[in-house]
PDB file of C-alpha atoms in Angstrom:
ATOM      1  CA  MET A 141      28.872 155.333 183.118  1.00  0.00           C
ATOM      2  CA  ARG A 142      30.839 152.482 181.508  1.00  0.00           C
ATOM      3  CA  PRO A 143      31.312 152.674 177.713  1.00  0.00           C
ATOM      4  CA  GLN A 144      29.149 149.620 176.999  1.00  0.00           C
ATOM      5  CA  LYS A 145      26.350 150.809 179.268  1.00  0.00           C
ATOM      6  CA  ALA A 146      26.568 154.312 177.789  1.00  0.00           C
ATOM      7  CA  LEU A 147      26.324 152.864 174.282  1.00  0.00           C
ATOM      8  CA  THR A 148      23.285 150.786 175.251  1.00  0.00           C
ATOM      9  CA  PHE A 149      21.632 153.776 176.919  1.00  0.00           C
ATOM     10  CA  TRP A 150      22.058 156.123 173.955  1.00  0.00           C
ATOM     11  CA  CYS A 151      20.995 153.432 171.486  1.00  0.00           C
ATOM     12  CA  ALA A 152      17.827 152.987 173.547  1.00  0.00           C
ATOM     13  CA  VAL A 153      17.221 156.753 173.588  1.00  0.00           C
ATOM     14  CA  LEU A 154      17.644 157.011 169.821  1.00  0.00           C
ATOM     15  CA  GLY A 155      15.497 153.932 169.285  1.00  0.00           C
ATOM     16  CA  ILE A 156      12.665 155.398 171.367  1.00  0.00           C
ATOM     17  CA  ILE A 157      12.798 158.658 169.392  1.00  0.00           C
ATOM     18  CA  VAL A 158      12.693 156.802 166.075  1.00  0.00           C
ATOM     19  CA  ILE A 159       9.778 154.601 167.192  1.00  0.00           C
ATOM     20  CA  LEU A 160       7.794 157.572 168.516  1.00  0.00           C
ATOM     21  CA  THR A 161       8.212 159.549 165.307  1.00  0.00           C
ATOM     22  CA  ALA A 162       7.488 156.522 163.118  1.00  0.00           C
ATOM     23  CA  CYS A 163       4.237 155.899 165.015  1.00  0.00           C
ATOM     24  CA  ALA A 164       3.231 159.576 165.062  1.00  0.00           C
ATOM     25  CA  SER A 165      -0.185 159.052 163.480  1.00  0.00           C
ATOM     26  CA  PHE A 166      -1.117 156.410 166.077  1.00  0.00           C
ATOM     27  CA  LEU A 167       0.025 158.247 169.208  1.00  0.00           C
ATOM     28  CA  SER A 168      -2.028 161.429 168.955  1.00  0.00           C
ATOM     29  CA  SER A 169      -5.745 161.973 168.506  1.00  0.00           C
ATOM     30  CA  TYR A 170      -5.026 165.234 166.670  1.00  0.00           C
ATOM     31  CA  GLY A 171      -3.601 165.728 163.215  1.00  0.00           C
ATOM     32  CA  PRO A 172      -0.401 167.796 162.955  1.00  0.00           C
ATOM     33  CA  ASN A 173      -2.171 170.444 160.855  1.00  0.00           C
ATOM     34  CA  ASP A 174      -5.583 170.382 162.568  1.00  0.00           C
ATOM     35  CA  MET A 175      -6.370 173.973 163.558  1.00  0.00           C
ATOM     36  CA  ASN A 176      -8.705 175.106 166.336  1.00  0.00           C
ATOM     37  CA  LEU A 177      -8.766 178.876 166.830  1.00  0.00           C
ATOM     38  CA  ASP A 178     -10.729 178.401 170.060  1.00  0.00           C
ATOM     39  CA  GLU A 179      -7.719 176.656 171.622  1.00  0.00           C
ATOM     40  CA  VAL A 180      -4.882 178.994 170.712  1.00  0.00           C
ATOM     41  CA  TYR A 181      -1.798 178.974 172.980  1.00  0.00           C
ATOM     42  CA  VAL A 182      -3.206 176.365 175.351  1.00  0.00           C
ATOM     43  CA  SER A 183      -0.467 175.397 177.802  1.00  0.00           C
ATOM     44  CA  PRO A 184       0.478 171.712 178.302  1.00  0.00           C
ATOM     45  CA  GLY A 185      -2.298 169.789 180.002  1.00  0.00           C
ATOM     46  CA  GLU A 186      -4.605 166.807 179.861  1.00  0.00           C
ATOM     47  CA  ASP A 187      -6.280 167.577 176.512  1.00  0.00           C
ATOM     48  CA  HIS A 188      -3.102 168.725 174.797  1.00  0.00           C
ATOM     49  CA  LEU A 189      -0.122 166.988 176.360  1.00  0.00           C
ATOM     50  CA  LEU A 190       2.405 169.548 175.098  1.00  0.00           C
ATOM     51  CA  GLY A 191      -0.005 172.426 174.522  1.00  0.00           C
ATOM     52  CA  THR A 192      -1.053 174.156 171.281  1.00  0.00           C
ATOM     53  CA  ASP A 193       0.483 176.814 169.035  1.00  0.00           C
ATOM     54  CA  HIS A 194      -0.764 180.121 167.568  1.00  0.00           C
ATOM     55  CA  LEU A 195      -3.225 178.302 165.301  1.00  0.00           C
ATOM     56  CA  GLY A 196      -4.488 175.891 167.930  1.00  0.00           C
ATOM     57  CA  ARG A 197      -2.503 172.986 166.499  1.00  0.00           C
ATOM     58  CA  ASP A 198      -1.468 170.224 168.874  1.00  0.00           C
ATOM     59  CA  VAL A 199       2.254 170.554 169.649  1.00  0.00           C
ATOM     60  CA  PHE A 200       2.649 166.870 170.578  1.00  0.00           C
ATOM     61  CA  SER A 201       1.274 165.746 167.223  1.00  0.00           C
ATOM     62  CA  ARG A 202       3.423 168.254 165.350  1.00  0.00           C
ATOM     63  CA  LEU A 203       6.490 167.262 167.370  1.00  0.00           C
ATOM     64  CA  LEU A 204       6.185 163.613 166.373  1.00  0.00           C
ATOM     65  CA  GLU A 205       5.249 164.337 162.759  1.00  0.00           C
ATOM     66  CA  GLY A 206       7.988 166.953 162.539  1.00  0.00           C
ATOM     67  CA  GLY A 207      10.483 164.424 163.844  1.00  0.00           C
ATOM     68  CA  LYS A 208       9.407 161.982 161.159  1.00  0.00           C
ATOM     69  CA  VAL A 209      10.004 164.619 158.477  1.00  0.00           C
ATOM     70  CA  THR A 210      13.373 165.715 159.871  1.00  0.00           C
ATOM     71  CA  LEU A 211      14.643 162.158 160.324  1.00  0.00           C
ATOM     72  CA  THR A 212      13.363 161.168 156.867  1.00  0.00           C
ATOM     73  CA  VAL A 213      15.178 164.066 155.206  1.00  0.00           C
ATOM     74  CA  ALA A 214      18.346 163.181 157.130  1.00  0.00           C
ATOM     75  CA  SER A 215      18.068 159.454 156.326  1.00  0.00           C
ATOM     76  CA  VAL A 216      17.523 159.946 152.588  1.00  0.00           C
ATOM     77  CA  SER A 217      20.344 162.475 152.339  1.00  0.00           C
ATOM     78  CA  VAL A 218      22.754 160.243 154.255  1.00  0.00           C
ATOM     79  CA  LEU A 219      21.881 157.241 152.078  1.00  0.00           C
ATOM     80  CA  LEU A 220      22.567 159.294 148.949  1.00  0.00           C
ATOM     81  CA  SER A 221      25.846 160.669 150.290  1.00  0.00           C
ATOM     82  CA  LEU A 222      26.845 157.149 151.359  1.00  0.00           C
ATOM     83  CA  VAL A 223      26.399 155.760 147.841  1.00  0.00           C
ATOM     84  CA  ILE A 224      28.304 158.650 146.231  1.00  0.00           C
ATOM     85  CA  GLY A 225      31.069 158.517 148.832  1.00  0.00           C
ATOM     86  CA  ILE A 226      31.562 154.749 148.517  1.00  0.00           C
ATOM     87  CA  LEU A 227      31.737 154.865 144.715  1.00  0.00           C
ATOM     88  CA  TYR A 228      34.045 157.882 144.580  1.00  0.00           C
ATOM     89  CA  GLY A 229      36.329 156.873 147.434  1.00  0.00           C
ATOM     90  CA  GLY A 230      36.366 153.227 146.386  1.00  0.00           C
ATOM     91  CA  ILE A 231      37.470 153.990 142.827  1.00  0.00           C
ATOM     92  CA  SER A 232      40.078 156.478 144.024  1.00  0.00           C
ATOM     93  CA  GLY A 233      41.550 154.159 146.641  1.00  0.00           C
ATOM     94  CA  TYR A 234      41.547 150.959 144.574  1.00  0.00           C
ATOM     95  CA  VAL A 235      42.826 152.371 141.274  1.00  0.00           C
ATOM     96  CA  GLY A 236      45.431 154.652 142.864  1.00  0.00           C
ATOM     97  CA  GLY A 237      48.130 156.430 140.888  1.00  0.00           C
ATOM     98  CA  ALA A 238      47.268 159.464 138.776  1.00  0.00           C
ATOM     99  CA  VAL A 239      43.544 158.736 139.001  1.00  0.00           C
ATOM    100  CA  ASP A 240      43.690 158.861 142.780  1.00  0.00           C
ATOM    101  CA  THR A 241      45.725 162.080 142.709  1.00  0.00           C
ATOM    102  CA  VAL A 242      43.284 163.879 140.403  1.00  0.00           C
ATOM    103  CA  MET A 243      40.220 162.653 142.287  1.00  0.00           C
ATOM    104  CA  MET A 244      41.669 163.698 145.642  1.00  0.00           C
ATOM    105  CA  ARG A 245      42.636 167.153 144.366  1.00  0.00           C
ATOM    106  CA  PHE A 246      39.074 167.629 143.173  1.00  0.00           C
ATOM    107  CA  LEU A 247      37.696 166.436 146.507  1.00  0.00           C
ATOM    108  CA  GLU A 248      40.027 168.719 148.455  1.00  0.00           C
ATOM    109  CA  ALA A 249      38.918 171.660 146.310  1.00  0.00           C
ATOM    110  CA  LEU A 250      35.282 170.914 147.154  1.00  0.00           C
ATOM    111  CA  ILE A 251      36.080 170.621 150.859  1.00  0.00           C
ATOM    112  CA  THR A 252      37.465 174.176 150.879  1.00  0.00           C
ATOM    113  CA  ILE A 253      34.046 175.515 149.850  1.00  0.00           C
ATOM    114  CA  PRO A 254      31.708 175.879 152.869  1.00  0.00           C
ATOM    115  CA  SER A 255      28.948 173.318 152.371  1.00  0.00           C
ATOM    116  CA  LEU A 256      26.319 175.729 153.674  1.00  0.00           C
ATOM    117  CA  ILE A 257      26.998 178.100 150.762  1.00  0.00           C
ATOM    118  CA  ILE A 258      26.516 175.287 148.247  1.00  0.00           C
ATOM    119  CA  ILE A 259      23.346 174.125 150.000  1.00  0.00           C
ATOM    120  CA  LEU A 260      21.893 177.645 150.053  1.00  0.00           C
ATOM    121  CA  ALA A 261      22.637 178.083 146.340  1.00  0.00           C
ATOM    122  CA  PHE A 262      21.016 174.762 145.418  1.00  0.00           C
ATOM    123  CA  GLN A 263      18.049 175.399 147.703  1.00  0.00           C
ATOM    124  CA  ALA A 264      17.384 178.778 146.086  1.00  0.00           C
ATOM    125  CA  PHE A 265      17.695 177.255 142.607  1.00  0.00           C
ATOM    126  CA  MET A 266      15.400 174.297 143.359  1.00  0.00           C
ATOM    127  CA  GLN A 267      12.898 176.479 145.261  1.00  0.00           C
ATOM    128  CA  GLY A 268      12.781 174.327 148.366  1.00  0.00           C
ATOM    129  CA  GLY A 269      10.827 171.173 149.149  1.00  0.00           C
ATOM    130  CA  MET A 270      11.292 168.227 151.461  1.00  0.00           C
ATOM    131  CA  TRP A 271      12.806 165.876 148.889  1.00  0.00           C
ATOM    132  CA  SER A 272      14.856 168.556 147.190  1.00  0.00           C
ATOM    133  CA  MET A 273      16.391 169.362 150.573  1.00  0.00           C
ATOM    134  CA  ALA A 274      17.277 165.693 151.103  1.00  0.00           C
ATOM    135  CA  LEU A 275      18.839 165.646 147.627  1.00  0.00           C
ATOM    136  CA  ILE A 276      20.839 168.821 148.264  1.00  0.00           C
ATOM    137  CA  ILE A 277      22.184 167.656 151.626  1.00  0.00           C
ATOM    138  CA  GLY A 278      23.034 164.279 150.097  1.00  0.00           C
ATOM    139  CA  ILE A 279      25.010 165.574 147.111  1.00  0.00           C
ATOM    140  CA  THR A 280      26.997 167.938 149.329  1.00  0.00           C
ATOM    141  CA  GLY A 281      27.623 165.567 152.237  1.00  0.00           C
ATOM    142  CA  TRP A 282      29.629 162.727 150.677  1.00  0.00           C
ATOM    143  CA  LEU A 283      33.128 164.218 150.930  1.00  0.00           C
ATOM    144  CA  VAL A 284      34.144 162.824 154.324  1.00  0.00           C
ATOM    145  CA  THR A 285      32.690 159.414 153.456  1.00  0.00           C
ATOM    146  CA  ALA A 286      34.756 159.339 150.264  1.00  0.00           C
ATOM    147  CA  ARG A 287      37.967 160.105 152.162  1.00  0.00           C
ATOM    148  CA  ILE A 288      37.268 157.367 154.719  1.00  0.00           C
ATOM    149  CA  VAL A 289      36.448 154.797 152.030  1.00  0.00           C
ATOM    150  CA  ARG A 290      39.562 155.746 150.058  1.00  0.00           C
ATOM    151  CA  SER A 291      41.828 155.316 153.085  1.00  0.00           C
ATOM    152  CA  GLU A 292      40.209 151.973 153.930  1.00  0.00           C
ATOM    153  CA  PHE A 293      40.578 150.672 150.366  1.00  0.00           C
ATOM    154  CA  ILE A 294      44.229 151.769 150.227  1.00  0.00           C
ATOM    155  CA  ARG A 295      44.828 149.893 153.488  1.00  0.00           C
ATOM    156  CA  LEU A 296      42.947 146.782 152.402  1.00  0.00           C
ATOM    157  CA  LYS A 297      44.137 146.383 148.814  1.00  0.00           C
ATOM    158  CA  ASP A 298      47.519 145.158 150.109  1.00  0.00           C
ATOM    159  CA  ALA A 299      45.924 142.719 152.552  1.00  0.00           C
ATOM    160  CA  GLU A 300      46.654 139.024 152.068  1.00  0.00           C
ATOM    161  CA  PHE A 301      43.034 138.028 151.488  1.00  0.00           C
ATOM    162  CA  VAL A 302      42.714 140.603 148.684  1.00  0.00           C
ATOM    163  CA  LYS A 303      45.950 139.427 147.052  1.00  0.00           C
ATOM    164  CA  MET A 304      44.742 135.829 147.259  1.00  0.00           C
ATOM    165  CA  ALA A 305      41.386 136.739 145.738  1.00  0.00           C
ATOM    166  CA  THR A 306      43.148 138.548 142.884  1.00  0.00           C
ATOM    167  CA  MET A 307      45.522 135.625 142.323  1.00  0.00           C
ATOM    168  CA  PHE A 308      42.613 133.194 142.019  1.00  0.00           C
ATOM    169  CA  GLY A 309      40.941 135.388 139.404  1.00  0.00           C
ATOM    170  CA  THR A 310      38.090 136.719 141.526  1.00  0.00           C
ATOM    171  CA  PRO A 311      36.153 139.390 139.586  1.00  0.00           C
ATOM    172  CA  ILE A 312      37.075 142.963 140.508  1.00  0.00           C
ATOM    173  CA  TRP A 313      33.514 143.832 141.519  1.00  0.00           C
ATOM    174  CA  LYS A 314      33.491 140.930 143.958  1.00  0.00           C
ATOM    175  CA  ILE A 315      36.841 141.988 145.425  1.00  0.00           C
ATOM    176  CA  LEU A 316      35.623 145.565 145.821  1.00  0.00           C
ATOM    177  CA  PHE A 317      32.214 144.841 147.292  1.00  0.00           C
ATOM    178  CA  GLY A 318      32.562 141.338 148.692  1.00  0.00           C
ATOM    179  CA  HIS A 319      35.931 141.753 150.379  1.00  0.00           C
ATOM    180  CA  MET A 320      37.153 145.341 150.654  1.00  0.00           C
ATOM    181  CA  LEU A 321      33.856 147.131 151.207  1.00  0.00           C
ATOM    182  CA  ARG A 322      32.652 144.499 153.653  1.00  0.00           C
ATOM    183  CA  ASN A 323      35.782 144.958 155.758  1.00  0.00           C
ATOM    184  CA  SER A 324      35.359 148.732 155.622  1.00  0.00           C
ATOM    185  CA  VAL A 325      31.839 148.655 157.059  1.00  0.00           C
ATOM    186  CA  PRO A 326      32.792 149.555 160.679  1.00  0.00           C
ATOM    187  CA  ALA A 327      34.597 152.755 159.656  1.00  0.00           C
ATOM    188  CA  ILE A 328      31.918 153.661 157.097  1.00  0.00           C
ATOM    189  CA  PHE A 329      29.138 153.082 159.615  1.00  0.00           C
ATOM    190  CA  ILE A 330      30.752 155.430 162.138  1.00  0.00           C
ATOM    191  CA  VAL A 331      31.209 158.281 159.657  1.00  0.00           C
ATOM    192  CA  THR A 332      27.644 157.715 158.456  1.00  0.00           C
ATOM    193  CA  LEU A 333      26.370 158.231 161.998  1.00  0.00           C
ATOM    194  CA  PHE A 334      28.135 161.584 162.236  1.00  0.00           C
ATOM    195  CA  ASN A 335      26.826 162.522 158.781  1.00  0.00           C
ATOM    196  CA  PHE A 336      23.321 161.681 159.999  1.00  0.00           C
ATOM    197  CA  ALA A 337      23.669 164.053 162.939  1.00  0.00           C
ATOM    198  CA  GLY A 338      25.044 166.704 160.595  1.00  0.00           C
ATOM    199  CA  ALA A 339      22.139 166.267 158.175  1.00  0.00           C
ATOM    200  CA  ILE A 340      19.642 166.764 161.015  1.00  0.00           C
ATOM    201  CA  PHE A 341      21.458 169.932 162.047  1.00  0.00           C
ATOM    202  CA  ILE A 342      21.453 171.299 158.481  1.00  0.00           C
ATOM    203  CA  GLU A 343      17.735 170.609 157.980  1.00  0.00           C
ATOM    204  CA  VAL A 344      16.890 172.241 161.294  1.00  0.00           C
ATOM    205  CA  SER A 345      19.132 175.228 160.582  1.00  0.00           C
ATOM    206  CA  LEU A 346      17.726 175.922 157.120  1.00  0.00           C
ATOM    207  CA  SER A 347      14.121 175.430 158.212  1.00  0.00           C
ATOM    208  CA  PHE A 348      14.746 177.691 161.206  1.00  0.00           C
ATOM    209  CA  LEU A 349      15.906 180.356 158.749  1.00  0.00           C
ATOM    210  CA  GLY A 350      12.732 179.859 156.712  1.00  0.00           C
ATOM    211  CA  ILE A 351      14.441 178.396 153.630  1.00  0.00           C
ATOM    212  CA  GLY A 352      14.194 174.696 154.376  1.00  0.00           C
ATOM    213  CA  VAL A 353      11.196 172.373 154.456  1.00  0.00           C
ATOM    214  CA  PRO A 354       8.046 174.189 153.204  1.00  0.00           C
ATOM    215  CA  PRO A 355       5.916 175.772 155.977  1.00  0.00           C
ATOM    216  CA  ALA A 356       2.980 173.462 155.227  1.00  0.00           C
ATOM    217  CA  ILE A 357       5.079 170.450 156.252  1.00  0.00           C
ATOM    218  CA  PRO A 358       5.860 170.221 159.979  1.00  0.00           C
ATOM    219  CA  SER A 359       9.497 169.628 160.882  1.00  0.00           C
ATOM    220  CA  TRP A 360      11.544 170.342 163.977  1.00  0.00           C
ATOM    221  CA  GLY A 361      13.205 173.246 162.205  1.00  0.00           C
ATOM    222  CA  ASN A 362       9.872 174.716 161.113  1.00  0.00           C
ATOM    223  CA  MET A 363       8.536 174.447 164.649  1.00  0.00           C
ATOM    224  CA  LEU A 364      11.485 176.459 165.959  1.00  0.00           C
ATOM    225  CA  TYR A 365      11.008 179.011 163.192  1.00  0.00           C
ATOM    226  CA  TYR A 366       7.385 179.659 164.158  1.00  0.00           C
ATOM    227  CA  ALA A 367       8.176 179.566 167.877  1.00  0.00           C
ATOM    228  CA  GLN A 368      10.434 182.632 167.737  1.00  0.00           C
ATOM    229  CA  ASN A 369       7.587 185.084 168.283  1.00  0.00           C
ATOM    230  CA  ASP A 370       5.644 182.736 170.551  1.00  0.00           C
ATOM    231  CA  ILE A 371       8.421 182.760 173.150  1.00  0.00           C
ATOM    232  CA  LEU A 372       8.120 186.547 173.443  1.00  0.00           C
ATOM    233  CA  ILE A 373       4.498 186.258 174.567  1.00  0.00           C
ATOM    234  CA  GLY A 374       5.208 183.511 177.091  1.00  0.00           C
ATOM    235  CA  ALA A 375       4.315 180.419 175.033  1.00  0.00           C
ATOM    236  CA  TRP A 376       7.570 178.691 176.010  1.00  0.00           C
ATOM    237  CA  TRP A 377       6.381 175.160 175.268  1.00  0.00           C
ATOM    238  CA  ILE A 378       6.139 175.663 171.500  1.00  0.00           C
ATOM    239  CA  GLY A 379       9.889 176.058 171.041  1.00  0.00           C
ATOM    240  CA  LEU A 380      11.112 174.124 174.068  1.00  0.00           C
ATOM    241  CA  PHE A 381       9.999 170.623 173.100  1.00  0.00           C
ATOM    242  CA  PRO A 382      11.345 170.544 169.520  1.00  0.00           C
ATOM    243  CA  GLY A 383      14.558 172.114 170.815  1.00  0.00           C
ATOM    244  CA  VAL A 384      14.936 169.351 173.395  1.00  0.00           C
ATOM    245  CA  MET A 385      14.217 166.650 170.810  1.00  0.00           C
ATOM    246  CA  ILE A 386      16.803 168.062 168.411  1.00  0.00           C
ATOM    247  CA  PHE A 387      19.402 168.323 171.169  1.00  0.00           C
ATOM    248  CA  VAL A 388      18.803 164.817 172.535  1.00  0.00           C
ATOM    249  CA  THR A 389      18.705 163.199 169.083  1.00  0.00           C
ATOM    250  CA  ILE A 390      21.964 164.748 167.891  1.00  0.00           C
ATOM    251  CA  LEU A 391      23.573 164.080 171.276  1.00  0.00           C
ATOM    252  CA  ALA A 392      22.539 160.409 171.161  1.00  0.00           C
ATOM    253  CA  ILE A 393      23.899 159.944 167.636  1.00  0.00           C
ATOM    254  CA  ASN A 394      27.203 161.596 168.506  1.00  0.00           C
ATOM    255  CA  PHE A 395      27.618 159.560 171.699  1.00  0.00           C
ATOM    256  CA  ILE A 396      26.916 156.346 169.784  1.00  0.00           C
ATOM    257  CA  GLY A 397      29.427 157.342 167.122  1.00  0.00           C
ATOM    258  CA  GLU A 398      32.096 158.173 169.699  1.00  0.00           C
ATOM    259  CA  ALA A 399      31.477 154.930 171.585  1.00  0.00           C
ATOM    260  CA  LEU A 400      31.916 152.921 168.384  1.00  0.00           C
ATOM    261  CA  LYS A 401      34.857 154.990 167.140  1.00  0.00           C
ATOM    262  CA  ASN A 402      37.164 154.283 170.077  1.00  0.00           C
ATOM    263  CA  PRO A 403      37.244 150.451 169.682  1.00  0.00           C
ATOM    264  CA  GLU A 404      37.597 150.903 165.906  1.00  0.00           C
ATOM    265  CA  ARG A 405      40.521 153.281 166.401  1.00  0.00           C
ATOM    266  CA  ARG A 406      42.221 150.784 168.720  1.00  0.00           C
ATOM    267  CA  ARG A 407      41.686 148.032 166.138  1.00  0.00           C
ATOM    268  CA  LEU A 408      43.284 150.113 163.375  1.00  0.00           C
ATOM    269  CA  ASP A 409      46.211 151.085 165.604  1.00  0.00           C
ATOM    270  CA  ALA A 410      46.811 147.440 166.379  1.00  0.00           C
TER     271      ALA A 410
END
């Protein structure tokens, strides 16, 4: 498949997933937490498109609602990490000198600490929750963004248009955000895509371990957590569908990021 067609295909796949999860409440006649003990472990069929779980809850409804929760947590965390990374990396790259050296040493020290350990510590301290998880992932996921922004600002601060803006007395904030940040958007967007995929993986991983999103809130990770025992009794559909959605979503994001990264890399090399 040609790069442009592959990019279009994976963008369409991701778009469909986002639309389906956003319209979760309109696409199923069952609520994600509606229980019916008379319809426990019903296999996929006409009444329940993707079957039911151990409490008679509709898997299709929970899949869409769970996707909304997982993607919301990932989106909020990525937005937070983006803001922190831009501010930190922008200051470091633009100011330079001793300030840049100190800030980069601090960042490198943080990078040496496995992020999962920090997330687990924060999660235990904050006692879980959907928004607390988004906050935790966000404040631990800005490091790569900061390094990218720093390198872009170092490259751009010697550009002719920045020197001209400085010479004509353009305010620093306008140079930073109106000129340098705007020209850094392609690189920042690509790293943000990969951070988004990483945030989904972290939410799913922690929820699968039972320390992520609270059990009362459906998420793809929670669905996998509860499906562990269901698979042993033959209820394959409960874990299969969220697993497929997680795999396809992360795959689509990574393919989009790779497709966008190659032209950007060629542009920087040139």
